[in-house]
mmCIF file of C-alpha atoms in Angstrom:
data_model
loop_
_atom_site.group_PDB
_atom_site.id
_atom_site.type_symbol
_atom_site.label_atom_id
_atom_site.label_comp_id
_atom_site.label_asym_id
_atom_site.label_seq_id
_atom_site.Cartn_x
_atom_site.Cartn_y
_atom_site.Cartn_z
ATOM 1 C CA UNK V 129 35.044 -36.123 -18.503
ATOM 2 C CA UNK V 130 36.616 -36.135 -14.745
ATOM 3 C CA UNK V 131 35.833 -37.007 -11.555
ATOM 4 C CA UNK V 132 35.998 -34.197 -8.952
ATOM 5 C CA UNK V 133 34.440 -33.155 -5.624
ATOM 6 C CA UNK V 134 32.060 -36.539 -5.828
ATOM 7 C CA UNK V 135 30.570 -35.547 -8.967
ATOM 8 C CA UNK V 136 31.443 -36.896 -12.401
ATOM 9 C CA UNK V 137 31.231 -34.325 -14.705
ATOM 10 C CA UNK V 138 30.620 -35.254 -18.597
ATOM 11 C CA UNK V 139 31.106 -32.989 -21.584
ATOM 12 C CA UNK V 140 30.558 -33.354 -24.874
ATOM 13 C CA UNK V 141 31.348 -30.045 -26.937
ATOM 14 C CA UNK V 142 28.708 -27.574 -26.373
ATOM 15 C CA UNK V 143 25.997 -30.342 -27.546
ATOM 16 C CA UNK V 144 25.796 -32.113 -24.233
ATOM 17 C CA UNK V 145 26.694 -31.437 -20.430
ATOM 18 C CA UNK V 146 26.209 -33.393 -17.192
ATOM 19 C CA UNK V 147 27.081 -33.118 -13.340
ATOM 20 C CA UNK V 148 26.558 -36.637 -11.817
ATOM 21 C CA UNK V 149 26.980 -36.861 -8.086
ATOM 22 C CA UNK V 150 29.049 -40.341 -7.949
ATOM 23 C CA UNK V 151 26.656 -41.754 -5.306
ATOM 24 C CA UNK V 152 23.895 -41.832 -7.722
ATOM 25 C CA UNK V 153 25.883 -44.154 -9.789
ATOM 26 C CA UNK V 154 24.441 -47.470 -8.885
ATOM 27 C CA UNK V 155 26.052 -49.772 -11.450
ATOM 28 C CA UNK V 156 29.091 -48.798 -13.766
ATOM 29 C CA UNK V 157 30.036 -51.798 -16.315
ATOM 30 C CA UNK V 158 31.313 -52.192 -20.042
ATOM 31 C CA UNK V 159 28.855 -52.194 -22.690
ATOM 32 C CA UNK V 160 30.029 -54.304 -25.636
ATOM 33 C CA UNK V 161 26.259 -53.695 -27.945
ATOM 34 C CA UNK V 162 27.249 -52.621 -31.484
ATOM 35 C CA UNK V 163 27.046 -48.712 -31.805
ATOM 36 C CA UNK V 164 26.413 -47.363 -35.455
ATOM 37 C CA UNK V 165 26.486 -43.638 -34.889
ATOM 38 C CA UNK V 166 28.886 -40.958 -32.626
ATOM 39 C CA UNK V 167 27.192 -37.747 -31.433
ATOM 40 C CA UNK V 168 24.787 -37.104 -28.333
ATOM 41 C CA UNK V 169 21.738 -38.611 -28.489
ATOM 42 C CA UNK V 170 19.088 -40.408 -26.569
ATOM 43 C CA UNK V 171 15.048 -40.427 -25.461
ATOM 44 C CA UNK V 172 13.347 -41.279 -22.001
ATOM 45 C CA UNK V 173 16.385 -40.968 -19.751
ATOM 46 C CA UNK V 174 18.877 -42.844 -21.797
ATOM 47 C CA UNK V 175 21.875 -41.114 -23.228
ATOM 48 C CA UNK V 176 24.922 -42.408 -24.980
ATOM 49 C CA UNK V 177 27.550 -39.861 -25.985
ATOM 50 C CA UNK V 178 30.492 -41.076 -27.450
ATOM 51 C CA UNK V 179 33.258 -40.340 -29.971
ATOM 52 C CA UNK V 180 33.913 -43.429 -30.268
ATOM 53 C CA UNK V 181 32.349 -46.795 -30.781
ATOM 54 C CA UNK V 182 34.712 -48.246 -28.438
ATOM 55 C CA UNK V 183 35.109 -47.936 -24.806
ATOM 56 C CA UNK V 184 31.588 -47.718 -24.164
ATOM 57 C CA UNK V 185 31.092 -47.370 -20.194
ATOM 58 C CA UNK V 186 27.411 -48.149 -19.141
ATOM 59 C CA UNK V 187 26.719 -45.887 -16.090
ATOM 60 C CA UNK V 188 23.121 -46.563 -14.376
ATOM 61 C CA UNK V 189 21.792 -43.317 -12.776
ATOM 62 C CA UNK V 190 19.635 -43.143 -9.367
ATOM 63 C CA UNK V 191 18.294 -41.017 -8.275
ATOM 64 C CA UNK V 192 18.033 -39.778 -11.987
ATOM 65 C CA UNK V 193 19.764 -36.452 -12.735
ATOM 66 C CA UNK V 194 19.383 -33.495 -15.029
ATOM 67 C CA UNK V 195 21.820 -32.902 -17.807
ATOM 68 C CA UNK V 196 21.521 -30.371 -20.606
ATOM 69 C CA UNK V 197 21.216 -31.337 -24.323
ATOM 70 C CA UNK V 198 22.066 -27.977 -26.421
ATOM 71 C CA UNK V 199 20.938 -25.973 -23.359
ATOM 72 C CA UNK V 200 17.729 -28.019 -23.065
ATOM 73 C CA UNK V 201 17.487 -30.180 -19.624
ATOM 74 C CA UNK V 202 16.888 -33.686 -19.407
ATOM 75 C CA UNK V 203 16.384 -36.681 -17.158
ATOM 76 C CA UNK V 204 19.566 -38.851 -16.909
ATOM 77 C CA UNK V 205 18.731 -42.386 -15.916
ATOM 78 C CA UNK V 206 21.246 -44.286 -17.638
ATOM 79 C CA UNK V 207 24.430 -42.718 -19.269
ATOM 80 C CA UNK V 208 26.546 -45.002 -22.047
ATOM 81 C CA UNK V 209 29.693 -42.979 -22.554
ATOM 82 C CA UNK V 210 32.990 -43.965 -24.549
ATOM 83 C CA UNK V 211 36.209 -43.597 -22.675
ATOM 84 C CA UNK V 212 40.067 -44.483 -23.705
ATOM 85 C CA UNK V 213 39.867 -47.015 -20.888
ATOM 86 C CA UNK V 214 36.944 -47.970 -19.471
ATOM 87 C CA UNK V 215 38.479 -49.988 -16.676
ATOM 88 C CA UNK V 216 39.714 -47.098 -15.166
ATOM 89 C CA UNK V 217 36.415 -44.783 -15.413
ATOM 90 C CA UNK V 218 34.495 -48.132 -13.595
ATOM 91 C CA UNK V 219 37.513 -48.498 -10.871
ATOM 92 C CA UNK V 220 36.952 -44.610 -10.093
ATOM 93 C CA UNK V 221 33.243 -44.098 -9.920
ATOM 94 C CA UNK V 222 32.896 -47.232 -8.218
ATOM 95 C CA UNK V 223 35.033 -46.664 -5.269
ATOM 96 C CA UNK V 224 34.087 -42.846 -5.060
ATOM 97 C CA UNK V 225 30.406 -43.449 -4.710
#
């Protein structure tokens, strides 16, 4: 995941891909619900991909975007992602967008 030419760009393996223009990102806060499974996965515009079951950044999406699930696109309303430090992933979408 990086930030780069106001878009956040998210990649999980080839499984999951995403190109998020940083002033879609209307609200970018921790998410502390318990997570029981590590992957890509989600239904009706809500995504979490994570590695991890900590770090989990919630990332609210609008406009909605496309990302691609195994090559298949999908609407991107809200993205929960896990990060090494989440502080630092809020601090830069926040003031990019």
């Amino acid at each position: 995941m990086r930030v780069q030419d106001g878009t956040l760009r998210v990649r999980f393996g080839w499984g999951f891909n995403a190109e998020i223009p940083l002033a879609s990102i209307k609200d970018a806060k921790p998410n502390h619900d318990r997570v029981y499974s590590w992957g890509a996965h989600g239904f009706r515009g809500r995504w979490l991909v994570n590695g991890s079951s900590k770090g989990i950044v919630e990332l609210t999406i609008d406009p909605p975007t496309q990302a691609k699930v195994m090559g298949v696109p999908v609407t991107l309303k809200t993205l929960y992602v896990s990060v090494t430090d989440p502080d630092a992933l809020i601090a830069e979408v926040s003031s990019k967008a």
